[in-house]
Short mmCIF file of C-alpha atoms in Angstrom, two decimals:
data_model
loop_
_atom_site.label_atom_id
_atom_site.label_comp_id
_atom_site.label_asym_id
_atom_site.label_seq_id
_atom_site.Cartn_x
_atom_site.Cartn_y
_atom_site.Cartn_z
CA MET Y 220 0.00 0.00 0.00
CA ASN Y 221 2.91 2.39 0.65
CA SER Y 222 4.55 2.00 -2.73
CA PHE Y 223 3.10 5.28 -3.99
CA LEU Y 224 5.06 7.10 -1.27
CA ASP Y 225 8.19 6.24 -3.23
CA VAL Y 226 6.90 7.91 -6.37
CA PRO Y 227 8.13 11.48 -5.66
CA ARG Y 228 11.52 10.15 -4.62
CA ILE Y 229 11.80 8.04 -7.78
CA LEU Y 230 10.64 10.91 -9.96
CA ARG Y 231 13.10 13.25 -8.31
CA ARG Y 232 16.01 10.87 -8.57
CA GLU Y 233 15.37 9.40 -11.98
CA ARG Y 234 16.81 11.38 -14.88
CA ASN Y 235 15.59 9.09 -17.66
CA SER Y 236 12.24 10.48 -18.79
CA TRP Y 237 11.02 7.04 -19.99
CA VAL Y 238 11.53 5.53 -16.54
CA ARG Y 239 9.68 8.51 -15.06
CA LEU Y 240 6.75 7.91 -17.43
CA VAL Y 241 6.63 4.19 -16.57
CA VAL Y 242 6.61 4.98 -12.82
CA ILE Y 243 3.76 7.44 -13.30
CA ALA Y 244 1.82 4.93 -15.46
CA ILE Y 245 2.20 2.16 -12.82
CA PHE Y 246 1.13 4.60 -10.16
CA ILE Y 247 -2.01 5.65 -12.11
CA THR Y 248 -2.89 2.00 -12.86
CA PHE Y 249 -2.57 1.13 -9.20
CA GLU Y 250 -4.81 4.02 -8.19
CA MET Y 251 -7.41 3.10 -10.83
CA TYR Y 252 -7.44 -0.37 -9.37
CA SER Y 253 -8.00 1.16 -5.91
CA ILE Y 254 -11.00 3.09 -7.26
CA TYR Y 255 -12.31 -0.11 -8.80
CA ILE Y 256 -12.04 -1.87 -5.36
CA LEU Y 257 -13.75 1.12 -3.78
CA HIS Y 258 -16.60 0.80 -6.24
CA ARG Y 259 -17.10 -2.88 -5.40
CA GLU Y 260 -16.35 -2.88 -1.65
CA THR Y 261 -19.39 -2.93 0.62
CA ASN Y 262 -17.56 -2.95 3.95
CA GLU Y 263 -17.72 0.66 5.20
CA GLN Y 264 -14.42 0.54 7.11
CA ALA Y 265 -12.59 -0.86 4.09
CA ARG Y 266 -14.16 1.87 1.90
CA ILE Y 267 -12.93 4.57 4.33
CA LEU Y 268 -9.43 3.07 4.24
CA VAL Y 269 -9.44 3.08 0.42
CA TYR Y 270 -10.74 6.70 0.40
CA MET Y 271 -7.93 7.68 2.71
CA HIS Y 272 -5.45 5.86 0.49
CA ILE Y 273 -6.70 7.65 -2.65
CA ALA Y 274 -6.67 11.05 -0.94
CA LEU Y 275 -3.15 10.49 0.34
CA ALA Y 276 -2.07 9.15 -3.03
CA LEU Y 277 -3.46 12.21 -4.81
CA MET Y 278 -1.59 14.50 -2.40
CA VAL Y 279 1.64 12.60 -2.89
CA PHE Y 280 1.09 12.34 -6.64
CA SER Y 281 0.48 16.06 -7.02
CA GLY Y 282 3.62 16.76 -4.99
CA GLY Y 283 5.49 14.21 -7.05
CA THR Y 284 4.26 15.74 -10.29
CA VAL Y 285 5.37 19.21 -9.25
CA ASP Y 286 8.69 17.70 -8.23
CA ALA Y 287 8.90 15.90 -11.54
CA ILE Y 288 8.16 19.10 -13.46
CA ASN Y 289 10.78 21.00 -11.44
CA THR Y 290 13.25 18.18 -11.95
CA ALA Y 291 12.54 18.19 -15.68
CA LYS Y 292 13.07 21.95 -15.77
CA ARG Y 293 16.33 21.58 -13.89
CA LEU Y 294 17.42 18.83 -16.24
CA LEU Y 295 16.62 20.96 -19.26
CA LYS Y 296 18.70 23.74 -17.77
CA ILE Y 297 21.55 21.32 -17.06
CA GLU Y 298 21.37 19.99 -20.63
CA GLU Y 299 21.42 23.57 -21.97
CA ALA Y 300 24.35 24.43 -19.71
CA ASP Y 301 26.14 21.26 -20.87
CA ARG Y 302 25.60 22.31 -24.47
CA GLN Y 303 26.91 25.80 -23.72
CA ILE Y 304 29.95 24.43 -21.89
CA THR Y 305 30.74 22.14 -24.84
CA ASP Y 306 30.32 25.06 -27.21
CA ILE Y 307 32.52 27.37 -25.11
CA SER Y 308 35.11 24.60 -24.67
CA SER Y 309 35.43 24.08 -28.41
CA LYS Y 310 35.64 27.82 -29.00
CA TYR Y 311 38.20 28.11 -26.20
CA VAL Y 312 40.32 25.36 -27.70
CA SER Y 313 40.28 26.94 -31.16
CA THR Y 314 40.98 30.40 -29.71
CA ARG Y 315 43.79 29.00 -27.60
CA GLU Y 316 45.27 27.32 -30.64
CA LEU Y 317 44.96 30.56 -32.57
CA LEU Y 318 46.59 32.55 -29.75
CA PHE Y 319 49.33 29.97 -29.46
CA ARG Y 320 50.01 30.28 -33.18
CA ILE Y 321 49.96 34.09 -33.05
CA ASP Y 322 52.17 34.04 -29.95
CA ASN Y 323 54.68 31.80 -31.74
CA GLU Y 324 54.60 33.93 -34.87
CA THR Y 325 55.12 37.08 -32.78
CA ARG Y 326 58.05 35.56 -30.90
CA GLU Y 327 59.52 34.42 -34.19
CA GLU Y 328 59.17 37.88 -35.70
CA VAL Y 329 60.51 39.75 -32.65
CA GLY Y 330 63.38 37.26 -32.34
CA ALA Y 331 64.23 37.65 -36.02
CA TRP Y 332 64.14 41.43 -35.76
CA MET Y 333 66.40 41.51 -32.69
CA HIS Y 334 68.82 39.06 -34.23
CA GLY Y 335 68.75 40.35 -37.80
CA THR Y 336 68.30 44.10 -37.36
CA LEU Y 337 69.02 45.38 -33.87
CA GLN Y 338 72.01 43.26 -32.96
CA PRO Y 339 73.99 43.97 -36.18
CA GLN Y 340 73.37 47.70 -35.72
CA LEU Y 341 74.74 47.60 -32.18
CA VAL Y 342 77.69 45.40 -33.17
CA ARG Y 343 78.54 47.77 -36.03
CA LEU Y 344 78.35 50.75 -33.69
CA ALA Y 345 80.60 49.11 -31.09
CA LYS Y 346 83.08 48.12 -33.79
CA ASP Y 347 83.18 51.66 -35.20
CA ILE Y 348 83.85 53.06 -31.74
CA ARG Y 349 86.64 50.53 -31.07
CA THR Y 350 88.33 51.07 -34.41
CA ASN Y 351 88.14 54.82 -33.93
CA LYS Y 352 85.96 55.28 -36.99
CA LEU Y 353 83.68 57.01 -34.54
CA ASN Y 354 85.76 59.08 -32.16
CA ASP Y 355 83.44 62.02 -31.92
CA GLY Y 356 80.88 61.84 -29.11
CA GLU Y 357 78.30 63.68 -31.19
CA LEU Y 358 78.59 61.16 -34.01
CA VAL Y 359 78.17 58.30 -31.55
CA ALA Y 360 75.09 59.99 -30.16
CA GLN Y 361 73.68 60.38 -33.69
CA ARG Y 362 74.14 56.69 -34.37
CA VAL Y 363 72.49 55.75 -31.08
CA ASP Y 364 69.60 58.10 -31.90
CA GLU Y 365 69.27 56.51 -35.30
CA ILE Y 366 69.03 53.03 -33.77
CA ALA Y 367 66.57 54.23 -31.13
CA GLU Y 368 64.33 56.21 -33.46
CA LYS Y 369 64.61 54.50 -36.80
CA TYR Y 370 64.66 50.92 -35.63
CA VAL Y 371 63.54 50.44 -32.02
CA ARG Y 372 60.76 53.03 -31.91
CA GLU Y 373 59.33 52.14 -35.30
CA TYR Y 374 59.37 48.48 -34.49
CA SER Y 375 57.87 48.82 -31.01
CA HIS Y 376 55.14 51.07 -32.45
CA SER Y 377 54.36 48.50 -35.11
CA LEU Y 378 53.98 45.84 -32.42
CA TYR Y 379 51.47 47.94 -30.49
CA PRO Y 380 50.67 51.46 -31.67
CA PRO Y 381 51.02 53.78 -28.63
CA ALA Y 382 48.26 56.03 -30.01
CA LEU Y 383 45.81 53.19 -29.29
CA ALA Y 384 46.47 53.73 -25.59
CA ILE Y 385 44.94 57.18 -26.04
CA SER Y 386 41.93 56.42 -28.20
CA ILE Y 387 40.80 54.65 -31.33
CA GLU Y 388 40.30 58.11 -32.84
CA VAL Y 389 43.93 59.16 -32.35
CA ALA Y 390 45.20 55.74 -33.46
CA LEU Y 391 43.15 55.74 -36.67
CA GLU Y 392 43.96 59.37 -37.44
CA THR Y 393 47.65 58.46 -37.11
CA LEU Y 394 47.32 55.29 -39.18
CA LEU Y 395 45.28 56.80 -42.01
CA GLU Y 396 46.98 60.18 -42.31
CA GLY Y 397 47.51 60.81 -46.03
CA ARG Y 398 46.21 57.34 -46.91
CA ALA Y 399 42.46 57.28 -46.36
CA GLU Y 400 39.51 59.39 -45.23
CA LEU Y 401 38.19 58.52 -41.80
CA VAL Y 402 34.51 58.72 -40.90
CA LEU Y 403 34.20 57.87 -37.23
CA ASP Y 404 31.06 57.44 -35.15
CA GLU Y 405 30.72 60.71 -33.22
CA ARG Y 406 30.33 58.74 -29.99
CA LEU Y 407 33.88 57.41 -30.42
CA THR Y 408 35.40 60.87 -30.81
CA ILE Y 409 36.73 63.42 -28.36
CA THR Y 410 33.82 65.75 -29.11
CA ALA Y 411 31.40 63.38 -27.37
CA ASP Y 412 30.89 63.99 -23.69
CA ILE Y 413 32.66 61.62 -21.29
CA GLY Y 414 29.76 62.14 -18.87
CA TYR Y 415 31.99 61.88 -15.84
CA ALA Y 416 33.13 64.75 -13.69
CA ILE Y 417 36.69 64.49 -12.43
CA TRP Y 418 36.81 67.91 -10.87
CA SER Y 419 33.53 69.75 -10.93
CA SER Y 420 30.27 68.32 -9.69
CA GLU Y 421 28.14 70.39 -12.09
CA SER Y 422 29.48 69.04 -15.35
CA GLU Y 423 28.33 65.54 -14.55
CA THR Y 424 24.69 66.51 -14.49
CA ALA Y 425 25.00 69.28 -17.06
CA SER Y 426 26.18 66.86 -19.74
CA ILE Y 427 23.30 64.42 -19.67
CA LYS Y 428 21.64 65.67 -22.84
CA GLN Y 429 24.83 65.61 -24.91
CA VAL Y 430 26.18 62.78 -27.04
CA MET Y 431 27.84 60.38 -24.65
CA ARG Y 432 31.20 58.92 -25.51
CA LEU Y 433 31.31 55.15 -25.96
CA HIS Y 434 34.07 52.96 -24.69
CA LEU Y 435 35.66 50.33 -26.90
CA ALA Y 436 37.25 47.51 -24.93
CA ALA Y 437 41.03 47.41 -25.45
CA GLU Y 438 40.98 44.16 -27.43
CA ILE Y 439 38.14 45.29 -29.72
CA SER Y 440 39.91 48.60 -30.21
CA TYR Y 441 43.10 46.75 -31.13
CA ALA Y 442 41.20 44.39 -33.46
CA THR Y 443 39.50 47.35 -35.17
CA TYR Y 444 42.88 49.00 -35.72
CA ARG Y 445 44.54 45.87 -37.14
CA ILE Y 446 41.56 45.04 -39.36
CA ILE Y 447 41.57 48.53 -40.86
CA GLU Y 448 45.34 48.45 -41.25
CA GLU Y 449 45.13 45.23 -43.28
CA ALA Y 450 42.08 46.23 -45.32
CA VAL Y 451 43.61 49.59 -46.26
CA ALA Y 452 46.93 47.95 -47.18
CA ASN Y 453 45.01 45.58 -49.44
CA ALA Y 454 43.12 48.43 -51.09
CA GLU Y 455 46.40 50.26 -51.65
CA LYS Y 456 47.85 47.26 -53.47
CA LYS Y 457 45.53 47.90 -56.41
CA SER Y 458 47.12 50.46 -58.71
CA SER Y 459 43.64 51.63 -59.75
CA THR Y 460 42.77 52.81 -56.20
CA THR Y 461 42.85 56.58 -55.77
CA ARG Y 462 40.50 56.98 -52.83
CA ILE Y 463 39.87 54.94 -49.68
CA VAL Y 464 37.17 55.70 -47.12
CA VAL Y 465 37.17 54.06 -43.70
CA ASP Y 466 33.90 54.21 -41.80
CA VAL Y 467 33.67 52.95 -38.22
CA ARG Y 468 30.48 53.09 -36.22
CA VAL Y 469 28.73 51.33 -33.39
CA GLU Y 470 25.37 49.91 -34.41
CA GLY Y 471 23.48 48.19 -31.62
CA GLU Y 472 25.70 45.47 -30.29
CA GLN Y 473 28.14 45.55 -33.17
CA VAL Y 474 31.09 47.59 -34.32
CA ARG Y 475 30.65 48.07 -38.06
CA ILE Y 476 33.88 48.63 -39.97
CA SER Y 477 33.70 49.51 -43.64
CA VAL Y 478 36.77 50.03 -45.80
CA ARG Y 479 35.74 51.12 -49.27
CA ASP Y 480 38.04 51.83 -52.19
CA ASN Y 481 37.37 53.10 -55.70
CA GLY Y 482 39.73 50.67 -57.38
CA ASP Y 483 38.95 47.88 -59.82
CA PRO Y 484 36.44 45.25 -58.75
CA ILE Y 485 37.78 42.01 -57.33
CA SER Y 486 37.02 38.66 -58.91
CA ASP Y 487 36.08 35.69 -56.73
CA ASN Y 488 39.39 34.02 -57.57
CA ALA Y 489 41.35 37.09 -56.55
CA LYS Y 490 39.46 37.32 -53.23
CA ALA Y 491 40.83 33.94 -52.19
CA GLY Y 492 44.38 35.08 -52.88
CA LEU Y 493 44.19 38.26 -50.82
CA GLY Y 494 46.19 38.43 -47.63
CA LEU Y 495 43.47 38.74 -45.04
CA SER Y 496 45.05 36.59 -42.36
CA VAL Y 497 44.82 39.25 -39.65
CA ILE Y 498 41.15 39.93 -40.36
CA ASN Y 499 40.38 36.22 -40.44
CA ALA Y 500 42.20 35.65 -37.15
CA PHE Y 501 40.16 38.37 -35.46
CA MET Y 502 36.94 37.03 -37.00
CA GLN Y 503 37.71 33.68 -35.45
CA LYS Y 504 38.64 35.16 -32.10
CA PHE Y 505 35.60 37.41 -31.73
CA HIS Y 506 33.11 35.44 -33.85
CA GLY Y 507 32.69 38.40 -36.14
CA THR Y 508 31.81 38.42 -39.82
CA MET Y 509 33.70 39.74 -42.82
CA THR Y 510 32.43 40.22 -46.36
CA MET Y 511 34.16 41.66 -49.38
CA ASN Y 512 31.89 42.90 -52.14
CA ASN Y 513 32.15 44.76 -55.38
CA VAL Y 514 29.98 47.83 -54.99
CA ALA Y 515 28.86 50.54 -57.40
CA ASP Y 516 32.06 52.56 -57.29
CA GLY Y 517 34.65 50.07 -56.10
CA VAL Y 518 35.17 47.42 -53.45
CA GLU Y 519 33.99 47.32 -49.86
CA VAL Y 520 35.36 45.21 -47.03
CA LEU Y 521 32.70 45.07 -44.34
CA VAL Y 522 33.49 43.70 -40.89
CA LEU Y 523 31.12 43.30 -37.97
CA LEU Y 524 32.56 42.77 -34.50
CA PRO Y 525 30.58 42.17 -31.32
CA TYR Y 526 30.34 45.16 -29.03
CA GLU Y 527 29.25 45.53 -25.43
CA ALA Y 528 27.91 49.00 -25.06
CA PRO Y 529 29.07 50.78 -21.94
CA THR Y 530 29.56 54.50 -22.26
CA LEU Y 531 32.89 55.85 -21.13
CA ALA Y 532 31.02 57.30 -18.16
CA ASP Y 533 29.82 53.80 -17.13
CA MET Y 534 33.37 52.57 -17.24
CA LEU Y 535 34.76 55.54 -15.30
CA HIS Y 536 32.01 55.34 -12.69
CA LYS Y 537 32.70 51.65 -12.22
CA ARG Y 538 36.41 52.22 -12.02
CA PHE Y 539 36.55 55.32 -9.88
CA GLN Y 540 33.64 54.57 -7.62
CA GLY Y 541 34.65 56.25 -4.42
CA GLY Y 542 36.41 59.14 -6.11
CA GLY Y 543 40.05 58.04 -5.88
CA LEU Y 544 42.13 57.93 -9.02
CA ASP Y 545 44.37 55.25 -7.69
CA GLU Y 546 41.66 52.69 -7.05
CA MET X 213 61.59 87.83 -10.11
CA ASP X 214 58.18 88.46 -8.59
CA LYS X 215 56.35 85.12 -8.27
CA THR X 216 53.02 86.64 -9.28
CA SER X 217 54.34 87.46 -12.71
CA GLN X 218 55.71 83.96 -13.21
CA ILE X 219 53.84 81.16 -14.96
CA SER X 220 53.02 78.38 -12.53
CA VAL X 221 53.90 74.87 -13.71
CA ARG X 222 53.16 71.33 -12.60
CA VAL X 223 55.08 68.44 -14.13
CA ILE X 224 54.00 64.80 -14.50
CA GLU X 225 56.77 62.49 -15.67
CA ASN X 226 57.36 58.88 -14.68
CA ASP X 227 61.00 58.69 -15.78
CA PRO X 228 62.91 60.01 -12.73
CA ASP X 229 65.85 61.32 -14.77
CA PHE X 230 63.63 63.19 -17.19
CA ARG X 231 61.46 64.48 -14.33
CA GLU X 232 64.55 65.85 -12.64
CA LEU X 233 65.64 67.41 -15.91
CA LEU X 234 62.24 69.06 -16.49
CA SER X 235 61.94 70.23 -12.90
CA GLY X 236 65.45 71.70 -13.05
CA ILE X 237 64.66 73.58 -16.26
CA PHE X 238 61.51 75.19 -14.84
CA GLU X 239 63.16 75.92 -11.49
CA ARG X 240 66.05 77.67 -13.17
CA SER X 241 63.85 79.67 -15.51
CA GLU X 242 62.84 83.09 -14.19
CA MET X 243 59.71 83.01 -16.26
CA PHE X 244 58.29 79.90 -14.61
CA ASP X 245 57.43 78.84 -11.09
CA LEU X 246 57.50 75.09 -10.55
CA VAL X 247 54.76 74.38 -8.01
CA GLY X 248 54.59 70.61 -8.24
CA SER X 249 56.26 67.58 -9.75
CA TYR X 250 54.67 64.10 -9.85
CA GLU X 251 55.88 60.63 -10.74
CA SER X 252 52.54 59.52 -12.20
CA ILE X 253 49.10 60.68 -13.24
CA GLU X 254 47.75 58.84 -10.20
CA ALA X 255 50.04 60.79 -7.85
CA PHE X 256 48.94 64.04 -9.50
CA GLY X 257 45.28 62.98 -9.33
CA ALA X 258 45.49 62.10 -5.64
CA GLU X 259 47.05 65.49 -4.84
CA MET X 260 44.50 67.25 -7.04
CA LEU X 261 41.55 65.67 -5.27
CA LYS X 262 42.89 66.84 -1.91
CA HIS X 263 42.46 70.41 -3.16
CA LYS X 264 39.00 69.99 -4.64
CA PRO X 265 37.18 72.29 -5.36
CA SER X 266 39.81 75.03 -5.37
CA ASP X 267 40.41 75.88 -9.04
CA SER X 268 43.38 78.05 -8.04
CA TRP X 269 45.34 74.88 -7.25
CA PHE X 270 45.68 74.29 -10.98
CA PRO X 271 48.74 75.86 -12.57
CA GLN X 272 48.82 77.92 -15.74
CA LEU X 273 50.85 75.21 -17.43
CA MET X 274 50.81 71.43 -17.15
CA VAL X 275 53.82 69.58 -18.56
CA VAL X 276 52.79 65.97 -18.99
CA ASP X 277 54.45 62.83 -20.25
CA VAL X 278 51.58 61.13 -22.07
CA MET X 279 52.38 57.63 -20.81
CA SER X 280 52.98 58.50 -17.18
CA SER X 281 50.49 56.22 -15.56
CA THR X 282 51.04 53.10 -13.52
CA ASP X 283 47.95 51.78 -15.32
CA PRO X 284 48.17 51.30 -19.10
CA ARG X 285 44.48 52.23 -19.41
CA VAL X 286 45.21 55.77 -18.21
CA GLU X 287 47.16 58.32 -20.18
CA GLY X 288 47.89 61.98 -19.69
CA ALA X 289 46.47 63.52 -22.85
CA SER X 290 42.88 62.36 -22.34
CA PHE X 291 43.10 63.14 -18.63
CA MET X 292 44.17 66.72 -19.29
CA SER X 293 41.54 67.07 -22.00
CA ALA X 294 38.83 65.83 -19.63
CA LEU X 295 39.89 68.35 -16.96
CA ARG X 296 39.91 71.16 -19.47
CA ALA X 297 36.51 70.08 -20.78
CA GLU X 298 35.22 70.76 -17.27
CA GLY X 299 36.22 74.40 -17.67
CA LEU X 300 39.65 74.41 -16.05
CA GLN X 301 42.00 76.82 -17.82
CA PHE X 302 45.58 75.69 -18.22
CA ALA X 303 47.93 75.24 -21.13
CA THR X 304 49.26 71.76 -21.73
CA LEU X 305 52.66 70.74 -23.01
CA LEU X 306 52.71 67.04 -23.82
CA ILE X 307 55.93 65.09 -23.93
CA SER X 308 56.34 61.60 -25.32
CA SER X 309 58.28 59.55 -27.81
CA MET X 310 55.19 59.03 -29.96
CA GLU X 311 54.19 60.99 -33.07
CA PHE X 312 52.02 63.93 -32.07
CA GLY X 313 50.41 65.16 -35.29
CA ALA X 314 47.16 63.25 -35.04
CA LEU X 315 46.95 63.57 -31.25
CA LEU X 316 47.15 67.37 -31.36
CA ARG X 317 44.57 67.53 -34.15
CA VAL X 318 42.19 65.41 -32.10
CA LEU X 319 42.76 67.35 -28.86
CA ARG X 320 42.14 70.65 -30.66
CA LYS X 321 38.70 69.44 -31.74
CA SER X 322 37.73 69.56 -28.09
CA GLN X 323 39.67 72.66 -26.93
CA ALA X 324 41.11 74.61 -29.82
CA LYS X 325 43.99 76.37 -28.05
CA GLY X 326 46.63 75.69 -25.45
CA TRP X 327 48.07 72.40 -26.65
CA ALA X 328 51.67 71.76 -27.61
CA ALA X 329 53.84 68.69 -27.82
CA LEU X 330 57.51 67.80 -27.76
CA GLN X 331 58.95 64.54 -28.89
CA LYS X 332 61.33 62.97 -26.41
CA THR X 333 64.67 62.59 -28.09
CA SER X 334 68.23 63.03 -26.99
CA ARG X 335 68.30 66.20 -29.10
CA LEU X 336 65.65 67.92 -26.98
CA THR X 337 67.23 70.96 -25.38
CA GLU X 338 66.39 73.20 -22.45
CA GLN X 339 65.68 75.97 -24.90
CA ASP X 340 63.22 73.81 -26.90
CA ILE X 341 61.30 73.06 -23.72
CA ILE X 342 61.20 76.67 -22.52
CA GLU X 343 60.24 78.00 -25.95
CA SER X 344 57.41 75.47 -26.34
CA ALA X 345 56.19 76.18 -22.82
CA LYS X 346 56.15 79.94 -23.46
CA ALA X 347 54.44 79.52 -26.83
CA VAL X 348 51.65 77.30 -25.55
CA CYS X 349 50.97 79.60 -22.60
CA SER X 350 50.74 82.68 -24.78
CA GLU X 351 48.47 80.83 -27.21
CA LEU X 352 46.01 80.21 -24.40
CA VAL X 353 46.28 83.75 -23.00
CA LEU X 354 45.80 85.34 -26.42
CA SER X 355 42.82 83.21 -27.31
#
C-alpha cells in the first residue's frame, strides 16, 4: 500500500524520462485499481481506508508531479548548460590554438628582428667606436639616436601602436593620415561627452543631454585597428585605387567597420588570394563576420565585430567609484 | 623675479631622470614657477583631489608625459583634455616619444587652443622646452 510514497523520490532521482513515465503509469494504474475496489467494496471501514489511500495518493502524486516538473526543468537547464559548456570549450580550444600560433609567430618575428636588425646595428656601432671610426661623441650619439628612433621606436610602435592607448580616434587618425579618409562614429570621438566629472560636480549633471562617448574595450579597439590596417593595405595594393574611405560606427551590439576603395572590382578568384590573415584571425577570435563585395564605385570590405555598449562614463564610474584615481 | 608674474607649472613624468631634468629647467627659468612635480598621473590625481574644489590649485601650465600612468588604461592627454573640458583653464605641453600630429589635431577638436607637444629625443634641449612652454601659454592667454 505504501509503494506510492516512493513515487516522488523516484521521480526526483530518476533522470531518464522514460523511466519517469513508466513509474507514473504504474502509479495511475494502481490508483485506478483502488477506485475499482472502492466501487465494489461494501464494507464501510474498508471503503474509508481506500478513500484515505486515494486522498493520500493524490496529495503525494500532485507533490510528485510538481517535483517531476521541477526536476525536468532543472534537467533541461543542465542539458542547456552542458551544451553551452561544450560550445565554449570548443571555441576556447580553437581560440587558444589561434593565440598559441599568433604568440609563436610574434616571438619568431621579434626574435628575427632583434637578431637580424638590432644586434647587427649595435655590433657595427661598437666596432666603429673601437676602431676609432667614430671618435666624436656627437657622431656616436647620432648613431644611437638613429638606432633608437629609426629601428627600435618604429618596431615597437608597429607591435602595439602607442596612439591606441589614447583612443581609437587618435590611433586611426595616425594610421590613415595621407592614406584614407576617416569617418568615425561621433560617440567614439573626443567631441562626445565623457559624462563623468573628475573635478567639478556640475558638469556631470549638465552633460546628460549631450552625445555620450562610448568605450571600446582594449581588445576590440586593437582588433579594429589591425583590421583597418590590413584592409587599407590591401586596397592600396591595387594600382587603380585613388580613394579609400574608412567608416567605423557602433550599431546596436556591433562595431561596423567599412573600408571602401574606388579601385577595380575584385574577382572571386582574386578574393581567395588576398592576404586577409589578420582579419580572419580576429573574425575567429571574436566570432565576427567579414564580407568583401564589389559595390557601385569600387570594393567594400565590411566587418562586424561584437560590441558591449558601456559608455565611457559607465566605465569611469565603475572604475573610480569612491572618487580616488588610484583605485 | 616676482612670483606673481611667473607662470606656474606642474610636471607629470614617470621617468625620474627626465622628471629631474624638467623640474630643473623650470626651477632655473625666471619666467616659470614650478609648483609641483609628480611621478605619475595617479600621484597628480590624488594630490589634485585633496584640493578639490579650489580651481586656483591648478597651474597655468601642465607639462605631462603622455604615458605617465602606472595603469596602461590611463594616459595623460585624455586626462588633461577631460579636466579642461570641465572648464579648467591651463595650457598643456605634452611630452612623449610618440608621433604627435594626429593627437594634437584630435585634442584641438575639443579645446582649440593651449596644446603643444615635444617629442622625447636626446636632441631635446632646455631651450626647446622653454620655448614650447612659453608659446603654448601665450596661445592660451591670447585666445
